[in-house]
XYZ file of C-alpha atoms in Angstrom:
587
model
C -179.390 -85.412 -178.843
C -180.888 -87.806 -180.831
C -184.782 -88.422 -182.410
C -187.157 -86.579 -180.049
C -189.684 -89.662 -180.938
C -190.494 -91.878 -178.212
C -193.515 -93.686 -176.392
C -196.000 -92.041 -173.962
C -194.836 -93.025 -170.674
C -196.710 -94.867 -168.215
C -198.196 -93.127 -165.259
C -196.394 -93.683 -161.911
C -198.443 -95.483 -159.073
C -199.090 -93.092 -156.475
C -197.826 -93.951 -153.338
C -199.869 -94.184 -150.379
C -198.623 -92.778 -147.446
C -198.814 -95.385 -144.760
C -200.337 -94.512 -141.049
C -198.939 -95.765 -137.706
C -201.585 -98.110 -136.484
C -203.201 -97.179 -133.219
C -204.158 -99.223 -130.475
C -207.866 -99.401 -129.772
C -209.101 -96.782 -127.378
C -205.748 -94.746 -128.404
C -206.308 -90.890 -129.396
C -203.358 -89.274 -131.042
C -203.042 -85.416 -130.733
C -202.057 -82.704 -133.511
C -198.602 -82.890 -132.408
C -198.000 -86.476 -132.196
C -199.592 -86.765 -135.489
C -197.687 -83.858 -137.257
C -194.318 -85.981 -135.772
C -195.545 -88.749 -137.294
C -195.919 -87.746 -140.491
C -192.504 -85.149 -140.513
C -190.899 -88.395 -139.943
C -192.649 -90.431 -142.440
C -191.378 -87.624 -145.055
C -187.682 -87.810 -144.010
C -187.203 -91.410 -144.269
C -186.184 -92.573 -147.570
C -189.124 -93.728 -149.614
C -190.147 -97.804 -149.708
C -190.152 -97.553 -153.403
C -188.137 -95.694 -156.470
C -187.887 -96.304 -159.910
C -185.294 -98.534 -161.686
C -183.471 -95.723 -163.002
C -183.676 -93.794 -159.632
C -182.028 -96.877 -158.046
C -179.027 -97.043 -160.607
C -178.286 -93.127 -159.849
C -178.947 -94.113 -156.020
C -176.272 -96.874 -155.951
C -173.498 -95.018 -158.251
C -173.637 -92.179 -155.983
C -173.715 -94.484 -152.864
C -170.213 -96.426 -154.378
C -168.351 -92.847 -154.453
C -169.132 -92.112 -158.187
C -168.384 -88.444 -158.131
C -169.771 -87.554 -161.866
C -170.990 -88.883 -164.950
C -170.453 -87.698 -168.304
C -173.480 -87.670 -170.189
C -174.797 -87.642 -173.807
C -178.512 -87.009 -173.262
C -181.769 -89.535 -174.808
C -185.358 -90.075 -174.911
C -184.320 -93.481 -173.895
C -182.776 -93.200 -170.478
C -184.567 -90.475 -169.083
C -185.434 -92.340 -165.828
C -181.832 -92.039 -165.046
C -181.187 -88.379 -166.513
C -183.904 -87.578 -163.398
C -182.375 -89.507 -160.622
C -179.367 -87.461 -161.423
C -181.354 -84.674 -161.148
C -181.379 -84.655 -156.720
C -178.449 -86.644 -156.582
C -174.712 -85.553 -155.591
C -173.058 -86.955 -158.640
C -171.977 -84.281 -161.351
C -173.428 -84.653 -163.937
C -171.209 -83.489 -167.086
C -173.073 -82.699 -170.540
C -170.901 -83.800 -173.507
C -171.315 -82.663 -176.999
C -170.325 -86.277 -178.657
C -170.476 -89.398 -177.401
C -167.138 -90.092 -178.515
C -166.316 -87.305 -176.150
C -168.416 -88.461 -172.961
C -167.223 -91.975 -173.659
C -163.168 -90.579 -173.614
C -163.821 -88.626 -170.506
C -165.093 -91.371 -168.250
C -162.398 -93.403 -169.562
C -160.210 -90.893 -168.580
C -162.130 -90.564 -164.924
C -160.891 -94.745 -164.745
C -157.201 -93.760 -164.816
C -157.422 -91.541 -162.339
C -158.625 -92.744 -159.322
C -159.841 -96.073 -158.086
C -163.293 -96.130 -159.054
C -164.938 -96.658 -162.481
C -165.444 -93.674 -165.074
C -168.832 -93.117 -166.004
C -170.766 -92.713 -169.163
C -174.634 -92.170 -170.430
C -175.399 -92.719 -174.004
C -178.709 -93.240 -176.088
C -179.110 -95.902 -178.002
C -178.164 -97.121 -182.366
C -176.125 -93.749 -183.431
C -175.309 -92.753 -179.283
C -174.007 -96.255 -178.543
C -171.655 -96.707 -182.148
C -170.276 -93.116 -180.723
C -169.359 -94.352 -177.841
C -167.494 -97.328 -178.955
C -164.262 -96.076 -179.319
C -164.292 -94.944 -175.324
C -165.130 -98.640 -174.633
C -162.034 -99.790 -176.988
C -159.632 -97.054 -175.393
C -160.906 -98.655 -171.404
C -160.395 -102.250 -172.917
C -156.938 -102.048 -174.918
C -155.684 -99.680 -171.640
C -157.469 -101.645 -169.115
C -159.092 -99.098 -167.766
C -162.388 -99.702 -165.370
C -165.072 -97.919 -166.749
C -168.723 -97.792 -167.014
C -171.118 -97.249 -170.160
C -174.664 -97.096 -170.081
C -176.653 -97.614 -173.005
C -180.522 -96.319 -173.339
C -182.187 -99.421 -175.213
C -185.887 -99.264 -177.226
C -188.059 -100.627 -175.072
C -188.189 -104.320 -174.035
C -191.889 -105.038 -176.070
C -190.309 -103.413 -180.128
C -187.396 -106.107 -179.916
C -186.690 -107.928 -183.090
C -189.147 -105.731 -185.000
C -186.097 -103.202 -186.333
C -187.620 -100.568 -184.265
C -186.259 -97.032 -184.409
C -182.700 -96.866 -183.406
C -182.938 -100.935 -182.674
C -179.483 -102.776 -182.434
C -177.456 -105.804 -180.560
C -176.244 -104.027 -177.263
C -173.969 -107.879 -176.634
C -173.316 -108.019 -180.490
C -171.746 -104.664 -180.695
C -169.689 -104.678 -177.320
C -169.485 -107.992 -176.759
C -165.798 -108.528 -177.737
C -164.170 -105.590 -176.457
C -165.968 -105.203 -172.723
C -165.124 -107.204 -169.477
C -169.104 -107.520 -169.394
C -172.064 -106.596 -171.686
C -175.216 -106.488 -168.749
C -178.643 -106.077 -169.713
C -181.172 -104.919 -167.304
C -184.609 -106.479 -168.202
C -185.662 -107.097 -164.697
C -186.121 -103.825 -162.802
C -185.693 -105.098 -159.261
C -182.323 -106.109 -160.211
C -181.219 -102.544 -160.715
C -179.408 -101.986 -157.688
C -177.435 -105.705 -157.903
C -176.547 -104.595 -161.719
C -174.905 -101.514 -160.895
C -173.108 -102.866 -158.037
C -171.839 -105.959 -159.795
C -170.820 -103.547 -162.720
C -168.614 -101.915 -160.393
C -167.332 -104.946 -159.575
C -166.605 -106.527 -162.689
C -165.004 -103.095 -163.924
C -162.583 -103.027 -161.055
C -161.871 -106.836 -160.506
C -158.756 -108.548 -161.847
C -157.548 -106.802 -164.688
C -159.817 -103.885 -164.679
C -161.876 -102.645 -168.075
C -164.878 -101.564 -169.431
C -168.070 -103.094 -168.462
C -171.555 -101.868 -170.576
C -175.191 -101.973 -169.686
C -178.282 -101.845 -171.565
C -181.345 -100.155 -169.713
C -184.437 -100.491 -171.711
C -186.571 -97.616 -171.661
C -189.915 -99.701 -170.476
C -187.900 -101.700 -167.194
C -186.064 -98.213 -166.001
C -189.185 -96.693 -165.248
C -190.558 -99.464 -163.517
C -191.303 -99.190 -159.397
C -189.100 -101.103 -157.399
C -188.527 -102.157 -153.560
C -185.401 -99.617 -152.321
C -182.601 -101.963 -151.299
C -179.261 -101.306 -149.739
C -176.053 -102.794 -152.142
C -172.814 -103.359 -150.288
C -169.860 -102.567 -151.889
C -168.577 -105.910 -153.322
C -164.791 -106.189 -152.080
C -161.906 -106.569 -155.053
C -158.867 -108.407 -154.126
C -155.518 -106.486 -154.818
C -153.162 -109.741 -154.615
C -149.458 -109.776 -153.420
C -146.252 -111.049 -152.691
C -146.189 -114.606 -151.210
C -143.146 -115.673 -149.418
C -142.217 -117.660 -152.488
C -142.672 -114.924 -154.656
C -140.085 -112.444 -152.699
C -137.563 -115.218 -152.355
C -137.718 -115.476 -156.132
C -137.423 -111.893 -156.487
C -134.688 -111.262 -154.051
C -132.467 -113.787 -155.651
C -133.268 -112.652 -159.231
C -132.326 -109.651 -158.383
C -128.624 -110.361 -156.541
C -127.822 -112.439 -159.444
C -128.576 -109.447 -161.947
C -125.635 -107.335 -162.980
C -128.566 -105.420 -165.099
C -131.831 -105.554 -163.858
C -134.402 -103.072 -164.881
C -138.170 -102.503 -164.108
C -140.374 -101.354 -166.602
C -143.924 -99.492 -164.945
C -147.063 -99.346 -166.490
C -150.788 -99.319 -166.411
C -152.864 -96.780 -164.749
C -153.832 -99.386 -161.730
C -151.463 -97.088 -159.338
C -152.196 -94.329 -156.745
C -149.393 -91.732 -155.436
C -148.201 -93.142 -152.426
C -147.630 -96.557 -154.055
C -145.802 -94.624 -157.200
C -143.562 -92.658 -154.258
C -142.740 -95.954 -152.440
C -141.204 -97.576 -155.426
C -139.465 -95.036 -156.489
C -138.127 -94.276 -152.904
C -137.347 -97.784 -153.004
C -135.593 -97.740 -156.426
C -133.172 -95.071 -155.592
C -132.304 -96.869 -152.468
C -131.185 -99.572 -154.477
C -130.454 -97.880 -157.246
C -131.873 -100.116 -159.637
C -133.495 -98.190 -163.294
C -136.934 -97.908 -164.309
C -138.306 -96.842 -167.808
C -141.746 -96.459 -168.085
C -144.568 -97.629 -170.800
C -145.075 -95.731 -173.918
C -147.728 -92.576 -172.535
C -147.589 -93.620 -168.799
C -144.722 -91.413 -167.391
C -144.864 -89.868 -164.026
C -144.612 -93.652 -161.895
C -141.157 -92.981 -161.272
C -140.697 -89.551 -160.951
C -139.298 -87.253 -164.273
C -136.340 -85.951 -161.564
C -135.401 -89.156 -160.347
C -132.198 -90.730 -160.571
C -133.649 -94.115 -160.953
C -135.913 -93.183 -163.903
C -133.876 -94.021 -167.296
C -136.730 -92.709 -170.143
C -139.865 -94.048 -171.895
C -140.474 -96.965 -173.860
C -142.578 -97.225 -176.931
C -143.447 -96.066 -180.430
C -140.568 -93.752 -181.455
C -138.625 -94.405 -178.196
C -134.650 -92.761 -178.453
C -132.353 -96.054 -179.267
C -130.812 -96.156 -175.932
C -134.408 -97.760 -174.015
C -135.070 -99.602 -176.861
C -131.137 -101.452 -177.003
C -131.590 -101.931 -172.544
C -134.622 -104.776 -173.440
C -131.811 -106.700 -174.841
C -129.172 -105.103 -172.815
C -130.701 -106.152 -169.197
C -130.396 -109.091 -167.824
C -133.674 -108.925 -165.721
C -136.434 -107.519 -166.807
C -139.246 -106.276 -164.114
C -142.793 -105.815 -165.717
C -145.335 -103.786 -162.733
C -148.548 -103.236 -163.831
C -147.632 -103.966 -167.632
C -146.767 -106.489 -169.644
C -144.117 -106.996 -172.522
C -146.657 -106.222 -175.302
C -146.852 -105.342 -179.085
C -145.639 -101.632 -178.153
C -143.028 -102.132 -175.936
C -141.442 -104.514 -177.834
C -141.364 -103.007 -180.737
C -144.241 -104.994 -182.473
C -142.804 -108.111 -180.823
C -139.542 -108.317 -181.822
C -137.659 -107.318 -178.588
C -136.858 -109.400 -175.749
C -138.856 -111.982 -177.301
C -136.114 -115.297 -176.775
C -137.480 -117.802 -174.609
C -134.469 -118.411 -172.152
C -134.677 -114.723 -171.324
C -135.499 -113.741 -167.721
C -138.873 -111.890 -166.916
C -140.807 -111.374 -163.759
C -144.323 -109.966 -164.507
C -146.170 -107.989 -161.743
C -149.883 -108.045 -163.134
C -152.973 -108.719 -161.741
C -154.706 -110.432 -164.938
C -154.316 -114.053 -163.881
C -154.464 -114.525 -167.979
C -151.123 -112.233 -168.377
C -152.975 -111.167 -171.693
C -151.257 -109.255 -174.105
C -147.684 -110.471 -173.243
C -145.249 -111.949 -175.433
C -142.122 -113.336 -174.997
C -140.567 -115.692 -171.935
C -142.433 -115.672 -168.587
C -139.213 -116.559 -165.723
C -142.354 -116.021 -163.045
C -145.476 -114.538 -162.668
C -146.419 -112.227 -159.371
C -150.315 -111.809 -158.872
C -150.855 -108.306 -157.601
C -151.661 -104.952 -158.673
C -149.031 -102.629 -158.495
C -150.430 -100.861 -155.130
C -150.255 -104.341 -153.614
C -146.256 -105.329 -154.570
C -145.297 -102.317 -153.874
C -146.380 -102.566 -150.362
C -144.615 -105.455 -150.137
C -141.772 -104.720 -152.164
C -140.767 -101.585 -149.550
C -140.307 -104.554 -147.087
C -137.795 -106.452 -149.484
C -134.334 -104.826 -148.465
C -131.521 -106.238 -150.773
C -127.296 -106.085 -149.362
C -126.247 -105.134 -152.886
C -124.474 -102.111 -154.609
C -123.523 -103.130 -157.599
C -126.207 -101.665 -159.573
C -124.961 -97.762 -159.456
C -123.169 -97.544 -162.419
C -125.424 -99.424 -164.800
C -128.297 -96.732 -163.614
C -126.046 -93.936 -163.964
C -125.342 -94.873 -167.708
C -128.781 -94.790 -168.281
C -129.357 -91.681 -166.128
C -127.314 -89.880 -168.113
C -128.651 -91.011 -171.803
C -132.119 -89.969 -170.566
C -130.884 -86.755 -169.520
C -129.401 -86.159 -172.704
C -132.775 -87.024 -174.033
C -134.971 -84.919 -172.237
C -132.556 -81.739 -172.352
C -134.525 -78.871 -173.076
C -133.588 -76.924 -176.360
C -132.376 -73.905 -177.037
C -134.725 -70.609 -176.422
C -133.804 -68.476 -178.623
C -136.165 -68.037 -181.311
C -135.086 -68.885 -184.942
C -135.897 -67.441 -188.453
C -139.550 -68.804 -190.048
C -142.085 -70.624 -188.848
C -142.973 -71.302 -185.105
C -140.784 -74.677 -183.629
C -142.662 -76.854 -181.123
C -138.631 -76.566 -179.527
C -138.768 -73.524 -178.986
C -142.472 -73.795 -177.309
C -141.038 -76.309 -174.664
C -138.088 -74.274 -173.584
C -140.081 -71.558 -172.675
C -142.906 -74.022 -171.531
C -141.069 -76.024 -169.115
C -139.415 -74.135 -166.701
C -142.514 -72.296 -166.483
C -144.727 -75.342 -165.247
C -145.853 -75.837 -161.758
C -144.314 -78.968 -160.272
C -147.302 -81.331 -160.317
C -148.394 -80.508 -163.741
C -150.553 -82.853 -165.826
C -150.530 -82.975 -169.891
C -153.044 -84.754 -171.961
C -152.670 -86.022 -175.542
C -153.741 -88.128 -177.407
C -151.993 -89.596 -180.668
C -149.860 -88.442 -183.539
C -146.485 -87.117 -183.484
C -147.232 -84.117 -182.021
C -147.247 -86.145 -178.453
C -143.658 -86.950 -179.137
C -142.791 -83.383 -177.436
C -144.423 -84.492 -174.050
C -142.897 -87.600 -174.202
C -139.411 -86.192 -174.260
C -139.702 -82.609 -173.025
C -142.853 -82.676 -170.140
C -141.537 -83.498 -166.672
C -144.031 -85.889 -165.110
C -142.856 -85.274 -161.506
C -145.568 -87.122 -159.208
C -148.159 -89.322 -160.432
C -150.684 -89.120 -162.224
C -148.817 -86.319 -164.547
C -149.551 -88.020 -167.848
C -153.099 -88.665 -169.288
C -153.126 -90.369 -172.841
C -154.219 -93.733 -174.996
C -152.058 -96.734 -175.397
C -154.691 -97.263 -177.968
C -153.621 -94.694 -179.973
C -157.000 -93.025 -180.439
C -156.570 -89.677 -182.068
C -159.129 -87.187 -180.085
C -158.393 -88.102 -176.428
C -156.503 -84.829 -175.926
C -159.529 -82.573 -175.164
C -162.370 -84.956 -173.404
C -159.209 -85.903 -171.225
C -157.902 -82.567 -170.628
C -161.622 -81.736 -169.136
C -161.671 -85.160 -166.743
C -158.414 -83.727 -165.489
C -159.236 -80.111 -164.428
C -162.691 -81.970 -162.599
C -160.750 -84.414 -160.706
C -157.790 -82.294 -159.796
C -159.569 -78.675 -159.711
C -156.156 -77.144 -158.061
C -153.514 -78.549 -160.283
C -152.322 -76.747 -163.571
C -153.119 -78.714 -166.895
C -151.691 -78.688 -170.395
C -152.979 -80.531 -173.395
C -150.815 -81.032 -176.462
C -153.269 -81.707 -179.299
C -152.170 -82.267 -182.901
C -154.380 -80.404 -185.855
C -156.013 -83.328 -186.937
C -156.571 -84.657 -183.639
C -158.501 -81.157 -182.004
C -160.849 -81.667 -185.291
C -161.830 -85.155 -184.309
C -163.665 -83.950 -180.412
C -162.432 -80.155 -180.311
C -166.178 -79.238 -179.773
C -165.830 -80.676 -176.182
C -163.977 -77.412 -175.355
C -167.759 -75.960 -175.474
C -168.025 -78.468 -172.228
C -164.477 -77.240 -170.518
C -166.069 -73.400 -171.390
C -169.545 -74.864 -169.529
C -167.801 -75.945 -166.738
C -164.987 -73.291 -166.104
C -162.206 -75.530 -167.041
C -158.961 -73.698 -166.646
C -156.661 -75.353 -168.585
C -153.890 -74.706 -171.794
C -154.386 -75.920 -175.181
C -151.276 -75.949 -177.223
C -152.308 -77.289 -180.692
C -149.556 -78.218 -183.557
C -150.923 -77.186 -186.909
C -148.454 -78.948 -189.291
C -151.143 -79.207 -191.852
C -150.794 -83.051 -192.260
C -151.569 -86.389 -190.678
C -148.076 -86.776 -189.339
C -147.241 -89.517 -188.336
C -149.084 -91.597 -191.252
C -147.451 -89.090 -193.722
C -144.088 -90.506 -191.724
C -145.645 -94.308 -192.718
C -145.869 -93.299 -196.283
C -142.465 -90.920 -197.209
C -141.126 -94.494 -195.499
C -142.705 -97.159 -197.782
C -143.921 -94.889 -200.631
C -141.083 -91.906 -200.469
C -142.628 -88.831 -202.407
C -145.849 -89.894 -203.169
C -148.004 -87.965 -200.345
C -151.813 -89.211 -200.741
C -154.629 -88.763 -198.171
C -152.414 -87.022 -195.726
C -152.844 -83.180 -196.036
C -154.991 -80.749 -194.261
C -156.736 -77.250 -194.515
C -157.054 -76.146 -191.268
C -159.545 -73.208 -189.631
C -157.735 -70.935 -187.243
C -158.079 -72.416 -183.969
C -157.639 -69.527 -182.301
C -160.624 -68.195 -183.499
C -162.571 -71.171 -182.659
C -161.587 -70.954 -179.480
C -162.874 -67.652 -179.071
C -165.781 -69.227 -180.494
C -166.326 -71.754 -178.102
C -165.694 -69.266 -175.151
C -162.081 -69.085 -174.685
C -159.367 -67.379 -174.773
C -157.167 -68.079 -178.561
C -153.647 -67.119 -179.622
C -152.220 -67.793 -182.748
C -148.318 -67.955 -183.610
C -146.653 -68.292 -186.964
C -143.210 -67.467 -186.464
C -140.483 -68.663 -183.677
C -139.934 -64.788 -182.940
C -143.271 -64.674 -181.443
C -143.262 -67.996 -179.311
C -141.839 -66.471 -175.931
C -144.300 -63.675 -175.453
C -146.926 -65.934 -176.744
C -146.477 -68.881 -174.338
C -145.681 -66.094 -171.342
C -149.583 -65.299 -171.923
C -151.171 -68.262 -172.515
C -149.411 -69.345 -169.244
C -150.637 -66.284 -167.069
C -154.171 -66.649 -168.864
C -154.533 -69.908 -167.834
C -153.664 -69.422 -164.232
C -155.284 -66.471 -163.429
C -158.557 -66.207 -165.673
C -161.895 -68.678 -165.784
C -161.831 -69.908 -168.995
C -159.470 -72.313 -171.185
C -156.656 -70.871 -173.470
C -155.858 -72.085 -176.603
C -152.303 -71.716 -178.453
C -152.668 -72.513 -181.884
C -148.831 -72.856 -183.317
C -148.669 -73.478 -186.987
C -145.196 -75.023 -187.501
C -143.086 -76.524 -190.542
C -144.353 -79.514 -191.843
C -141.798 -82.625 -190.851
C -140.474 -81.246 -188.168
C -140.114 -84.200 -185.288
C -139.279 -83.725 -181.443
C -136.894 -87.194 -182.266
């Protein structure tokens, strides 16, 4: 919460409530009069406020929640929410509440949500707005602004709403004419969701939310989803019966279930490989014979050598950017041949040759794509190859326990087989998410919430989105030491709301992976990388949860046997706190 200072409001008119007219001579009894006005009552009012009419048309676009950091500044809107069927969430940072609608983006079709004051709430906030734009995630932020009459005189918590978001949103809106409420919010929506989806922000000044307006219906506007033209599939079709080594390559979080199940149905038809973008597994299913590993930061050699290997290379709902291609260095000649599936007319973000270009989001070629039926076999034993490396990969350690310290290994043996088949994991960045990548198996989708950003606190504020939008499923979040410290306190918000998920944190007492980064270019001289951590076991208690600590491996099994059967049959989160050996790597 921020400064409690803030102008007297202005007095609502008082509505009038308006009388049937009669016709002369008419006399209307008790009854017909008491109907009248019972009906008068139920109809929707002619009038609401601007904020009332921005909580009116979220909630009438499907919004289901909205996280929420509240303000002095935006209380219009904090009391629409008030009678309205959206959720509303209450954050502890706005850093948090920003991270959990972008999560809320990823996951289904419509927009995440987010409420911030303005000055310190909004420069909170950014880093949410960064995650949606860099991930191209639709999402919505809106920002409490002074009110319209203290601009340009540095009033209290006064700043640039288009300066500060200006180059990293699809849209910076500002609302400064009230009847336009219900048109901004739509068109938000819009904006957010159109082509290649992202954040979109808008300003509501304190003075214009609270402002009367005319109730008016919005209709949904419409977003195009692209496809396949003829041309297209006769492009792809003969790409692909000329390839001895074709591979696809999914990404993005523009997908839905059945459209991840029809490609990969459709890929082990053909038996064709698919690796998936770094912290987007689950597309192509962690069982499937078809899916050959992950591709990204600290990928295993063998998907990193197939971008060279291949001799088509299928991009849906990605593109070959700075990650995948190894900070573009891979598959980067010219003459090379790449299809890209993508939706952003732009293809921005890709490097490298462009063979052709498909406009459609993944939902949309895949639909077509099931159609496409190609008279080939020769693609078996190239897939099997790189079955069987990613197999290797992904094979679960050994169990048994070893002398010292606690080993994230010996955590995922025991983890893993016990894992219901459509779990989720959240993470967010460091080198402890290098055990999910290899070890988690992302079975259906969506089974893997994270960054491509690389924003270190996304574990948590994610982990919460996910236990809202899928209240049945079982989730696990694999936070790092340093990360938990950077939005931990959300766990006060999964305690709030009964979130039953796990929390496995890795205490290596270091900023791994930039203490990788320096024993690389500066080997032995360790400087701004070391950390004294609390127990977070304790603070987990703290916050309302349930908190184990381990030391050594001996006391892993029995340890993650609990947190398991704690998680899945109590109300409140569990937290694993695992201190391990510093330097110790899944890869």
């Amino acid at each position: 919460m921020r400064s409690t200072r803030r102008p007297a409001a202005p007095r609502r008119p008082r509505r009038t409530r308006r009388r049937r007219p009669s016709t002369p001579g008419e006399t209307v009894s008790q009854t017909s009069r008491t109907a009248i006005l019972d009906a008068e009552q139920a109809s929707p009012p002619p009038f609401e406020t601007a904020g009332h009419a921005i909580v009116r048309v979220l909630e009438e676009h499907g919004i289901p929640r909205a996280y929420v950091v509240p303000g002095e500044s935006y209380l219009e809107v904090l009391d629409g929410l008030h009678d309205s069927a959206i959720e509303t969430i209450v954050c502890r940072h706005e850093g948090g509440a920003a991270y959990m609608a972008e999560a809320e983006g990823k996951l289904g079709a419509l927009p995440g949500v987010a409420m911030v004051t303005r000055g310190p709430g909004a420069a909170n906030a950014l880093v949410g707005v960064h995650t949606a734009w860099q991930d191209s995630t639709p999402m919505l932020l809106f920002v409490g602004l002074i009110p319209s009459g203290h601009r340009e005189k540095e009033a209290f918590q006064e700043f640039d709403v288009r300066g500060w978001f200006d180059t990293g949103a699809k849209r910076v809106m500002i609302l400064d004419v009230a009847e336009r409420a219900a048109e901004t919010v739509a068109e938000a929506i819009f904006t957010a969701r159109s082509g290649r989806p992202g954040p979109v922000v808008i300003g509501l000044p304190e003075d214009v939310i609270r402002q009367p307006v005319p109730r008016v219906q919005q209709p949904v506007l419409p977003v195009a989803d692209g496809g396949m033209t003829r041309a297209d599939r006769d492009l792809l079709r003969d790409a692909l019966l000329a390839s001895r080594k074709p591979l696809v390559v999914t990404g993005g979080n523009d997908w839905d279930a059945e459209s991840a199940a029809a490609l990969t149905a459709w890929l082990e038809r053909h038996r064709i490989p698919a690796a998936a973008e770094w912290r987007t597994e689950g597309i192509v299913g962690f069982d499937s014979p078809s899916y050959v590993g992950p591709i990204g930061y600290g990928r295993p050699k063998p998907t990193y050598d197939v971008l060279e290997e291949c001799d088509l290379l299928l991009f849906v709902g990605t593109l070959p950017g700075d990650v995948v291609t190894d900070g573009f260095q891979a598959r980067q000649g010219l003459t090379r041949r790449n299809v890209l599936v993508s939706i952003d007319s732009g293809l921005r973000g890709r490097s490298g040759a462009v063979s052709h270009h498909i406009l459609a989001r993944p939902k949309a070629f895949v639909r077509d794509l099931v159609e496409l039926d190609l008279p080939h076999d020769g693609w078996g034993a190239w897939t099997r190859t790189l079955r069987r490396q990613q197999e290797s990969f992904a094979g679960l350690p050994s169990p048994t326990p070893r002398a010292g310290r606690a080993s994230m290994d010996t955590v995922m043996a025991h983890l893993v087989p016990a894992l219901d088949d459509d779990a989720m994991v959240t993470f967010g960045a460091g080198e402890h998410t290098n055990w999910a990548h290899r070890y988690f198996p992302t079975r259906t989708y969506a089974s893997m919430l994270s960054c491509g950003n690389g924003s270190m606190g996304y574990s948590i504020p994610s982990a919460v989105t996910a236990t809202l939008r899928f209240p049945g499923r079982q989730v696990v979040s694999i936070a790092g030491d340093g990360e938990l410290l950077m939005n931990g306190q959300e766990l006060a918000t999964a305690a709030q709301i009964g979130a039953r998920l796990l929390v496995i944190v890795v205490d290596n007492g270091e900023y791994g992976t930039i203490r990788t980064h320096q024993e690389r270019h500066h080997p032995g001289r360790v400087s701004g990388t070391q950390l004294q951590n609390p127990d977070f076991a304790l603070l987990a208690q703290a916050y309302g949860g349930h908190g184990i600590r381990v030391e050594t491996d001996a006391e892993v099994p029995d340890a993650v046997a609990r947190a398991l059967e704690l998680a899945r049959t109590g109300d409140r989160f569990v937290l694993l706190h695992v201190v391990v050996e510093q330097r110790s790597q899944a890869y």
